[in-house]
PDB file of C-alpha atoms in Angstrom:
ATOM      1  CA  MET A   1    -179.798 -91.727 -16.479  1.00 41.00           C
ATOM      2  CA  PRO A   2    -182.718 -94.575 -17.957  1.00 43.00           C
ATOM      3  CA  ALA A   3    -182.012 -98.261 -17.553  1.00 44.00           C
ATOM      4  CA  THR A   4    -181.863 -98.411 -21.085  1.00 44.00           C
ATOM      5  CA  ASP A   5    -178.676 -96.446 -21.421  1.00 58.00           C
ATOM      6  CA  PRO A   6    -175.901 -98.615 -22.939  1.00 52.00           C
ATOM      7  CA  ALA A   7    -173.249 -96.383 -21.610  1.00 62.00           C
ATOM      8  CA  LEU A   8    -173.999 -97.191 -18.030  1.00 85.00           C
ATOM      9  CA  SER A   9    -170.977 -98.446 -16.441  1.00 90.00           C
ATOM     10  CA  THR A  10    -169.846 -99.902 -12.924  1.00 95.00           C
ATOM     11  CA  ASP A  11    -166.479 -99.292 -11.231  1.00 96.00           C
ATOM     12  CA  PRO A  12    -165.325-102.940 -10.503  1.00 95.00           C
ATOM     13  CA  ILE A  13    -163.745-102.747  -7.084  1.00 97.00           C
ATOM     14  CA  PHE A  14    -162.970-106.517  -7.233  1.00 96.00           C
ATOM     15  CA  ARG A  15    -160.771-106.293 -10.036  1.00 92.00           C
ATOM     16  CA  SER A  16    -157.962-104.054  -7.824  1.00 92.00           C
ATOM     17  CA  ASP A  17    -159.022-105.583  -4.673  1.00 96.00           C
ATOM     18  CA  PRO A  18    -160.740-109.004  -4.475  1.00 97.00           C
ATOM     19  CA  TYR A  19    -160.662-108.988  -0.817  1.00 98.00           C
ATOM     20  CA  ALA A  20    -162.921-106.059  -0.531  1.00 98.00           C
ATOM     21  CA  ARG A  21    -166.173-107.424   1.275  1.00 98.00           C
ATOM     22  CA  SER A  22    -168.164-104.238   0.937  1.00 98.00           C
ATOM     23  CA  CYS A  23    -168.372-100.439  -0.409  1.00 98.00           C
ATOM     24  CA  THR A  24    -170.524 -97.504  -0.411  1.00 98.00           C
ATOM     25  CA  ALA A  25    -172.342 -96.865  -3.707  1.00 98.00           C
ATOM     26  CA  ARG A  26    -175.395 -95.227  -5.512  1.00 98.00           C
ATOM     27  CA  VAL A  27    -177.884 -96.599  -7.763  1.00 97.00           C
ATOM     28  CA  VAL A  28    -177.744 -95.431 -11.284  1.00 95.00           C
ATOM     29  CA  ALA A  29    -180.393 -97.467 -12.959  1.00 94.00           C
ATOM     30  CA  VAL A  30    -183.207-100.076 -12.085  1.00 93.00           C
ATOM     31  CA  THR A  31    -183.706-102.461 -14.935  1.00 91.00           C
ATOM     32  CA  GLU A  32    -187.371-103.543 -16.046  1.00 87.00           C
ATOM     33  CA  ASP A  33    -187.098-106.707 -14.128  1.00 87.00           C
ATOM     34  CA  GLY A  34    -186.208-104.882 -10.883  1.00 90.00           C
ATOM     35  CA  GLY A  35    -182.369-105.491 -11.092  1.00 93.00           C
ATOM     36  CA  VAL A  36    -180.336-102.628  -9.602  1.00 96.00           C
ATOM     37  CA  ILE A  37    -177.028-100.984 -11.313  1.00 96.00           C
ATOM     38  CA  LEU A  38    -174.762 -99.241  -9.056  1.00 97.00           C
ATOM     39  CA  ASP A  39    -171.874 -96.720  -9.814  1.00 96.00           C
ATOM     40  CA  ARG A  40    -169.197 -98.889  -8.255  1.00 97.00           C
ATOM     41  CA  SER A  41    -169.504-102.429  -6.713  1.00 98.00           C
ATOM     42  CA  VAL A  42    -167.482-105.220  -4.810  1.00 98.00           C
ATOM     43  CA  PHE A  43    -169.882-107.931  -6.568  1.00 98.00           C
ATOM     44  CA  TYR A  44    -168.152-110.188  -9.221  1.00 98.00           C
ATOM     45  CA  PRO A  45    -170.609-110.750 -12.268  1.00 96.00           C
ATOM     46  CA  THR A  46    -171.057-114.270 -13.495  1.00 95.00           C
ATOM     47  CA  GLY A  47    -168.560-115.148 -16.113  1.00 91.00           C
ATOM     48  CA  GLY A  48    -165.488-117.212 -17.162  1.00 88.00           C
ATOM     49  CA  GLY A  49    -166.868-120.160 -15.124  1.00 92.00           C
ATOM     50  CA  GLN A  50    -167.192-118.219 -11.936  1.00 96.00           C
ATOM     51  CA  PRO A  51    -170.720-117.510 -10.424  1.00 97.00           C
ATOM     52  CA  GLY A  52    -171.896-114.034  -9.792  1.00 98.00           C
ATOM     53  CA  ASP A  53    -171.729-112.918  -6.012  1.00 98.00           C
ATOM     54  CA  SER A  54    -174.529-112.806  -3.618  1.00 98.00           C
ATOM     55  CA  GLY A  55    -174.956-110.572  -0.949  1.00 98.00           C
ATOM     56  CA  ARG A  56    -177.116-107.495   0.230  1.00 97.00           C
ATOM     57  CA  LEU A  57    -177.640-103.927  -0.380  1.00 97.00           C
ATOM     58  CA  THR A  58    -178.611-101.515   2.834  1.00 97.00           C
ATOM     59  CA  ASP A  59    -179.628 -98.121   2.621  1.00 96.00           C
ATOM     60  CA  ALA A  60    -179.270 -95.231   5.064  1.00 96.00           C
ATOM     61  CA  ALA A  61    -182.849 -96.073   6.612  1.00 95.00           C
ATOM     62  CA  GLY A  62    -181.674 -99.889   7.364  1.00 95.00           C
ATOM     63  CA  ARG A  63    -183.846-101.128   4.552  1.00 94.00           C
ATOM     64  CA  VAL A  64    -182.118-104.232   3.067  1.00 95.00           C
ATOM     65  CA  TRP A  65    -182.283-105.761  -0.306  1.00 96.00           C
ATOM     66  CA  THR A  66    -180.774-109.497  -0.928  1.00 96.00           C
ATOM     67  CA  VAL A  67    -178.878-109.792  -3.978  1.00 97.00           C
ATOM     68  CA  THR A  68    -179.183-113.196  -5.386  1.00 97.00           C
ATOM     69  CA  GLU A  69    -176.644-112.927  -8.087  1.00 97.00           C
ATOM     70  CA  ALA A  70    -174.629-110.127  -9.999  1.00 97.00           C
ATOM     71  CA  VAL A  71    -174.528-110.422 -13.731  1.00 96.00           C
ATOM     72  CA  LYS A  72    -172.963-108.337 -16.557  1.00 92.00           C
ATOM     73  CA  GLY A  73    -174.996-105.729 -18.409  1.00 89.00           C
ATOM     74  CA  ARG A  74    -176.076-106.233 -22.147  1.00 73.00           C
ATOM     75  CA  THR A  75    -175.107-104.503 -25.141  1.00 51.00           C
ATOM     76  CA  SER A  76    -178.901-103.803 -25.826  1.00 51.00           C
ATOM     77  CA  GLY A  77    -182.145-104.044 -24.108  1.00 52.00           C
ATOM     78  CA  THR A  78    -182.950-102.882 -20.522  1.00 54.00           C
ATOM     79  CA  ASP A  79    -179.898-104.139 -18.603  1.00 60.00           C
ATOM     80  CA  GLY A  80    -177.379-101.288 -19.057  1.00 66.00           C
ATOM     81  CA  GLY A  81    -174.100-101.610 -21.067  1.00 75.00           C
ATOM     82  CA  PRO A  82    -171.479-104.265 -21.124  1.00 78.00           C
ATOM     83  CA  ASP A  83    -169.681-102.506 -18.524  1.00 87.00           C
ATOM     84  CA  ALA A  84    -172.475-102.355 -16.164  1.00 94.00           C
ATOM     85  CA  ILE A  85    -173.040-105.042 -13.373  1.00 96.00           C
ATOM     86  CA  VAL A  86    -176.628-105.932 -12.736  1.00 96.00           C
ATOM     87  CA  HIS A  87    -177.506-106.953  -9.038  1.00 97.00           C
ATOM     88  CA  ARG A  88    -180.590-109.048  -9.370  1.00 96.00           C
ATOM     89  CA  LEU A  89    -182.722-109.040  -6.353  1.00 96.00           C
ATOM     90  CA  ASP A  90    -184.599-111.600  -4.422  1.00 93.00           C
ATOM     91  CA  ALA A  91    -188.127-111.346  -5.926  1.00 81.00           C
ATOM     92  CA  THR A  92    -189.998-112.481  -2.925  1.00 78.00           C
ATOM     93  CA  GLY A  93    -188.822-109.168  -1.036  1.00 67.00           C
ATOM     94  CA  ALA A  94    -191.409-106.950   0.133  1.00 61.00           C
ATOM     95  CA  GLU A  95    -189.336-104.030  -0.669  1.00 77.00           C
ATOM     96  CA  ALA A  96    -189.498-102.356  -4.122  1.00 91.00           C
ATOM     97  CA  PRO A  97    -185.634-101.875  -5.533  1.00 94.00           C
ATOM     98  CA  PRO A  98    -184.024 -99.058  -4.157  1.00 95.00           C
ATOM     99  CA  ALA A  99    -184.739 -95.786  -6.359  1.00 95.00           C
ATOM    100  CA  ILE A 100    -182.270 -94.268  -8.588  1.00 96.00           C
ATOM    101  CA  GLY A 101    -179.866 -91.949  -6.621  1.00 97.00           C
ATOM    102  CA  THR A 102    -180.245 -93.931  -3.429  1.00 97.00           C
ATOM    103  CA  GLU A 103    -177.035 -94.271  -1.518  1.00 98.00           C
ATOM    104  CA  VAL A 104    -176.456 -98.071  -0.509  1.00 98.00           C
ATOM    105  CA  THR A 105    -173.723-100.479   1.370  1.00 98.00           C
ATOM    106  CA  ALA A 106    -172.955-103.161  -1.066  1.00 98.00           C
ATOM    107  CA  GLU A 107    -172.129-106.284   1.131  1.00 98.00           C
ATOM    108  CA  LEU A 108    -170.973-109.809  -0.247  1.00 98.00           C
ATOM    109  CA  ASP A 109    -171.749-112.953   1.124  1.00 98.00           C
ATOM    110  CA  TRP A 110    -167.804-113.245   1.925  1.00 98.00           C
ATOM    111  CA  GLU A 111    -167.523-116.994   2.640  1.00 98.00           C
ATOM    112  CA  ARG A 112    -168.944-117.904  -0.617  1.00 98.00           C
ATOM    113  CA  ARG A 113    -166.889-115.575  -2.628  1.00 98.00           C
ATOM    114  CA  HIS A 114    -163.800-116.553  -0.619  1.00 98.00           C
ATOM    115  CA  ALA A 115    -164.453-120.267  -1.682  1.00 98.00           C
ATOM    116  CA  HIS A 116    -164.809-119.161  -5.276  1.00 98.00           C
ATOM    117  CA  MET A 117    -161.379-117.487  -5.039  1.00 98.00           C
ATOM    118  CA  ARG A 118    -159.620-120.464  -3.668  1.00 98.00           C
ATOM    119  CA  LEU A 119    -161.173-122.878  -5.975  1.00 98.00           C
ATOM    120  CA  HIS A 120    -160.641-120.659  -8.948  1.00 98.00           C
ATOM    121  CA  THR A 121    -156.924-120.285  -7.978  1.00 98.00           C
ATOM    122  CA  CYS A 122    -156.665-124.016  -7.698  1.00 98.00           C
ATOM    123  CA  LEU A 123    -158.121-124.511 -11.054  1.00 97.00           C
ATOM    124  CA  HIS A 124    -155.298-122.634 -12.660  1.00 97.00           C
ATOM    125  CA  LEU A 125    -153.005-124.763 -10.610  1.00 97.00           C
ATOM    126  CA  LEU A 126    -154.804-127.778 -12.074  1.00 97.00           C
ATOM    127  CA  SER A 127    -154.097-126.468 -15.633  1.00 95.00           C
ATOM    128  CA  ALA A 128    -150.441-126.312 -15.041  1.00 95.00           C
ATOM    129  CA  ILE A 129    -150.534-130.044 -13.778  1.00 96.00           C
ATOM    130  CA  VAL A 130    -152.672-131.565 -16.808  1.00 95.00           C
ATOM    131  CA  VAL A 131    -150.917-129.850 -19.881  1.00 92.00           C
ATOM    132  CA  ALA A 132    -153.808-130.023 -22.492  1.00 93.00           C
ATOM    133  CA  PRO A 133    -156.332-127.614 -23.943  1.00 91.00           C
ATOM    134  CA  VAL A 134    -158.990-126.583 -21.682  1.00 93.00           C
ATOM    135  CA  THR A 135    -162.679-127.253 -23.093  1.00 92.00           C
ATOM    136  CA  GLY A 136    -164.909-126.208 -20.204  1.00 92.00           C
ATOM    137  CA  GLY A 137    -164.696-125.463 -16.655  1.00 94.00           C
ATOM    138  CA  GLN A 138    -166.835-124.124 -13.656  1.00 96.00           C
ATOM    139  CA  VAL A 139    -166.256-122.857 -10.198  1.00 97.00           C
ATOM    140  CA  GLY A 140    -168.419-123.480  -7.205  1.00 97.00           C
ATOM    141  CA  ALA A 141    -168.284-122.730  -3.215  1.00 96.00           C
ATOM    142  CA  ASP A 142    -167.545-126.535  -2.582  1.00 96.00           C
ATOM    143  CA  ARG A 143    -166.223-128.023  -5.619  1.00 97.00           C
ATOM    144  CA  ALA A 144    -164.934-126.991  -9.110  1.00 98.00           C
ATOM    145  CA  ARG A 145    -163.854-128.849 -12.478  1.00 97.00           C
ATOM    146  CA  LEU A 146    -161.970-128.299 -15.634  1.00 96.00           C
ATOM    147  CA  ASP A 147    -162.597-130.466 -18.771  1.00 95.00           C
ATOM    148  CA  PHE A 148    -159.499-131.300 -20.851  1.00 94.00           C
ATOM    149  CA  ASP A 149    -159.061-132.391 -24.452  1.00 93.00           C
ATOM    150  CA  TRP A 150    -157.292-135.567 -23.271  1.00 91.00           C
ATOM    151  CA  PRO A 151    -158.271-138.606 -25.540  1.00 84.00           C
ATOM    152  CA  ASP A 152    -156.420-141.225 -23.189  1.00 80.00           C
ATOM    153  CA  ALA A 153    -157.378-142.498 -19.853  1.00 76.00           C
ATOM    154  CA  THR A 154    -154.060-142.137 -18.066  1.00 83.00           C
ATOM    155  CA  LEU A 155    -155.140-139.262 -15.714  1.00 92.00           C
ATOM    156  CA  ASP A 156    -154.436-140.465 -12.120  1.00 95.00           C
ATOM    157  CA  LYS A 157    -156.639-139.318  -9.065  1.00 96.00           C
ATOM    158  CA  GLN A 158    -153.858-139.478  -6.319  1.00 97.00           C
ATOM    159  CA  ALA A 159    -151.195-138.285  -8.613  1.00 97.00           C
ATOM    160  CA  ILE A 160    -152.945-135.204  -9.606  1.00 97.00           C
ATOM    161  CA  THR A 161    -154.174-134.671  -5.973  1.00 98.00           C
ATOM    162  CA  ASP A 162    -150.445-134.857  -4.559  1.00 98.00           C
ATOM    163  CA  ALA A 163    -148.911-132.381  -7.265  1.00 97.00           C
ATOM    164  CA  LEU A 164    -151.782-129.828  -6.313  1.00 98.00           C
ATOM    165  CA  ASN A 165    -151.274-130.017  -2.730  1.00 98.00           C
ATOM    166  CA  ASP A 166    -147.361-129.480  -3.484  1.00 97.00           C
ATOM    167  CA  LEU A 167    -148.240-126.478  -5.104  1.00 96.00           C
ATOM    168  CA  ILE A 168    -150.679-125.238  -2.714  1.00 97.00           C
ATOM    169  CA  ARG A 169    -148.123-125.984   0.246  1.00 96.00           C
ATOM    170  CA  ALA A 170    -145.322-124.128  -1.620  1.00 95.00           C
ATOM    171  CA  ASP A 171    -147.173-120.933  -1.023  1.00 95.00           C
ATOM    172  CA  HIS A 172    -146.837-119.241  -4.413  1.00 95.00           C
ATOM    173  CA  ALA A 173    -147.764-115.633  -4.977  1.00 95.00           C
ATOM    174  CA  VAL A 174    -150.688-114.898  -7.245  1.00 96.00           C
ATOM    175  CA  GLU A 175    -150.132-111.491  -8.933  1.00 93.00           C
ATOM    176  CA  THR A 176    -151.906-109.690 -11.873  1.00 90.00           C
ATOM    177  CA  ASP A 177    -150.517-107.980 -14.777  1.00 87.00           C
ATOM    178  CA  TRP A 178    -151.695-106.402 -18.073  1.00 85.00           C
ATOM    179  CA  ILE A 179    -150.567-106.747 -21.603  1.00 79.00           C
ATOM    180  CA  THR A 180    -151.969-105.367 -24.899  1.00 80.00           C
ATOM    181  CA  ASP A 181    -154.330-107.044 -27.212  1.00 76.00           C
ATOM    182  CA  ALA A 182    -151.590-106.962 -29.792  1.00 78.00           C
ATOM    183  CA  GLU A 183    -148.989-108.564 -27.033  1.00 76.00           C
ATOM    184  CA  LEU A 184    -151.598-111.695 -26.614  1.00 76.00           C
ATOM    185  CA  ASP A 185    -151.895-112.154 -30.309  1.00 74.00           C
ATOM    186  CA  ALA A 186    -147.946-112.628 -30.317  1.00 74.00           C
ATOM    187  CA  ALA A 187    -148.176-115.120 -27.293  1.00 74.00           C
ATOM    188  CA  PRO A 188    -151.270-117.568 -28.202  1.00 72.00           C
ATOM    189  CA  HIS A 189    -149.985-120.420 -26.161  1.00 75.00           C
ATOM    190  CA  LEU A 190    -151.104-118.214 -23.155  1.00 76.00           C
ATOM    191  CA  VAL A 191    -154.714-118.832 -23.800  1.00 76.00           C
ATOM    192  CA  LYS A 192    -155.621-122.464 -22.588  1.00 74.00           C
ATOM    193  CA  THR A 193    -159.311-122.204 -23.018  1.00 71.00           C
ATOM    194  CA  MET A 194    -160.800-123.452 -26.248  1.00 54.00           C
ATOM    195  CA  SER A 195    -164.272-122.487 -25.775  1.00 59.00           C
ATOM    196  CA  VAL A 196    -163.836-119.221 -23.964  1.00 60.00           C
ATOM    197  CA  GLN A 197    -161.519-116.476 -25.230  1.00 62.00           C
ATOM    198  CA  PRO A 198    -160.387-113.636 -22.810  1.00 62.00           C
ATOM    199  CA  PRO A 199    -162.261-110.279 -23.065  1.00 62.00           C
ATOM    200  CA  ARG A 200    -160.970-107.891 -25.643  1.00 56.00           C
ATOM    201  CA  GLY A 201    -162.121-104.394 -26.859  1.00 56.00           C
ATOM    202  CA  ALA A 202    -160.547-102.235 -24.167  1.00 63.00           C
ATOM    203  CA  GLY A 203    -157.140-102.587 -25.589  1.00 73.00           C
ATOM    204  CA  ARG A 204    -155.609-104.575 -22.968  1.00 80.00           C
ATOM    205  CA  VAL A 205    -155.928-107.922 -21.239  1.00 84.00           C
ATOM    206  CA  ARG A 206    -155.404-108.938 -17.642  1.00 86.00           C
ATOM    207  CA  LEU A 207    -153.181-111.751 -16.872  1.00 90.00           C
ATOM    208  CA  VAL A 208    -153.063-113.984 -13.626  1.00 92.00           C
ATOM    209  CA  ARG A 209    -149.642-115.088 -12.776  1.00 93.00           C
ATOM    210  CA  ILE A 210    -148.844-117.904 -10.183  1.00 95.00           C
ATOM    211  CA  GLY A 211    -145.387-118.346  -8.728  1.00 90.00           C
ATOM    212  CA  ALA A 212    -143.194-115.213 -10.052  1.00 68.00           C
ATOM    213  CA  GLY A 213    -143.145-111.594  -9.907  1.00 52.00           C
ATOM    214  CA  THR A 214    -144.636-109.382 -12.811  1.00 46.00           C
ATOM    215  CA  ALA A 215    -141.395-109.283 -14.826  1.00 45.00           C
ATOM    216  CA  GLY A 216    -143.069-110.075 -18.372  1.00 48.00           C
ATOM    217  CA  ALA A 217    -144.551-112.986 -20.071  1.00 47.00           C
ATOM    218  CA  ASP A 218    -141.369-114.737 -20.235  1.00 53.00           C
ATOM    219  CA  ALA A 219    -140.542-114.744 -16.435  1.00 53.00           C
ATOM    220  CA  PRO A 220    -140.404-118.102 -14.840  1.00 63.00           C
ATOM    221  CA  HIS A 221    -143.831-119.029 -13.264  1.00 84.00           C
ATOM    222  CA  VAL A 222    -146.235-122.027 -12.314  1.00 93.00           C
ATOM    223  CA  ASP A 223    -148.992-120.708 -14.450  1.00 93.00           C
ATOM    224  CA  LEU A 224    -149.615-117.848 -16.607  1.00 91.00           C
ATOM    225  CA  GLN A 225    -152.946-116.989 -18.357  1.00 90.00           C
ATOM    226  CA  PRO A 226    -155.619-114.376 -19.182  1.00 90.00           C
ATOM    227  CA  CYS A 227    -158.361-114.331 -16.653  1.00 90.00           C
ATOM    228  CA  GLY A 228    -160.961-111.706 -15.316  1.00 90.00           C
ATOM    229  CA  GLY A 229    -161.941-113.753 -12.206  1.00 94.00           C
ATOM    230  CA  THR A 230    -161.272-113.455  -8.627  1.00 97.00           C
ATOM    231  CA  HIS A 231    -158.127-114.976  -6.890  1.00 97.00           C
ATOM    232  CA  VAL A 232    -156.360-115.372  -3.666  1.00 98.00           C
ATOM    233  CA  ALA A 233    -153.113-113.765  -2.922  1.00 97.00           C
ATOM    234  CA  ARG A 234    -151.020-116.935  -2.452  1.00 97.00           C
ATOM    235  CA  THR A 235    -151.668-120.468  -3.093  1.00 97.00           C
ATOM    236  CA  GLY A 236    -151.399-121.427   0.655  1.00 97.00           C
ATOM    237  CA  GLU A 237    -154.665-119.920   1.151  1.00 98.00           C
ATOM    238  CA  ILE A 238    -156.443-122.350  -0.755  1.00 98.00           C
ATOM    239  CA  GLY A 239    -156.015-125.037   1.496  1.00 98.00           C
ATOM    240  CA  ALA A 240    -156.077-128.732   1.226  1.00 98.00           C
ATOM    241  CA  VAL A 241    -157.800-130.147  -1.941  1.00 98.00           C
ATOM    242  CA  GLU A 242    -158.405-133.551  -3.416  1.00 98.00           C
ATOM    243  CA  VAL A 243    -159.501-134.613  -6.803  1.00 98.00           C
ATOM    244  CA  VAL A 244    -162.777-136.419  -6.113  1.00 97.00           C
ATOM    245  CA  LYS A 245    -163.749-137.627  -9.581  1.00 96.00           C
ATOM    246  CA  ILE A 246    -162.326-138.061 -13.235  1.00 95.00           C
ATOM    247  CA  GLU A 247    -165.086-138.540 -15.718  1.00 93.00           C
ATOM    248  CA  LYS A 248    -164.957-139.436 -19.402  1.00 91.00           C
ATOM    249  CA  LYS A 249    -167.034-136.717 -21.378  1.00 86.00           C
ATOM    250  CA  GLY A 250    -167.287-137.525 -25.191  1.00 80.00           C
ATOM    251  CA  ARG A 251    -164.327-139.322 -27.041  1.00 80.00           C
ATOM    252  CA  GLN A 252    -161.762-137.063 -25.884  1.00 83.00           C
ATOM    253  CA  ASN A 253    -163.000-134.959 -23.261  1.00 91.00           C
ATOM    254  CA  ARG A 254    -161.955-135.857 -19.535  1.00 94.00           C
ATOM    255  CA  ARG A 255    -163.438-133.868 -16.644  1.00 95.00           C
ATOM    256  CA  VAL A 256    -161.425-133.548 -13.616  1.00 97.00           C
ATOM    257  CA  VAL A 257    -163.519-132.501 -10.312  1.00 98.00           C
ATOM    258  CA  ILE A 258    -161.610-130.863  -7.358  1.00 98.00           C
ATOM    259  CA  ALA A 259    -162.890-130.280  -3.772  1.00 98.00           C
ATOM    260  CA  PHE A 260    -161.831-129.092  -0.428  1.00 98.00           C
ATOM    261  CA  ALA A 261    -160.324-131.896   1.211  1.00 96.00           C
ATOM    262  CA  GLY A 262    -161.978-133.331   4.478  1.00 78.00           C
TER     263      GLY A 262
END
């Protein structure tokens, strides 16, 4: 299939198994700038405040290509369709991109991805502690942040740190569920983010629930919100964290920055 085909898609293995570190895959397209689209992938593409994964592709002959970032395909141009995942390769490598049809093993930089999973789940806990609309956020491998529509200066670093670690030590289950677009429209309170809306168009939306089984949107829980990112299976896996900074960003915004403790 040509690289400009908008129907190209990648099976996102990370969606059903965020702990999958590698998979075998076939190259289905190469973009004009040398990015590789695979038929299936463990690589999470940049989106929702979570960085795209890095890692490597290896073929049967032992040739290795370094993946610097995974990104979503576009609706037009040479990067495949919106359901494609483009694996951007290190431009300094001597090898040309693997040809269409090549079988490769796609392998993550797992420690980096796992850190993203731990901190992303921790941001969900943070949004349950600071009950205010979320105006922005970003996940990193060593720290992460959420911006809140919080006009006064009453947020306390130590109190939030203690509350986060209490929820982490409680080792709550982290589970996913799906609801229809119509069900989400009927429950707008589930969407905490003001600037980023959950992806729609497929007829259903993925929910991440912390603290209860998948027994419907009204079941007791610590947090429940739409999210397409990768998460750990239990909050205890996050490990100890701390609030390292609370900043004023504009008249009403407060930025809360968290990091792994120690």
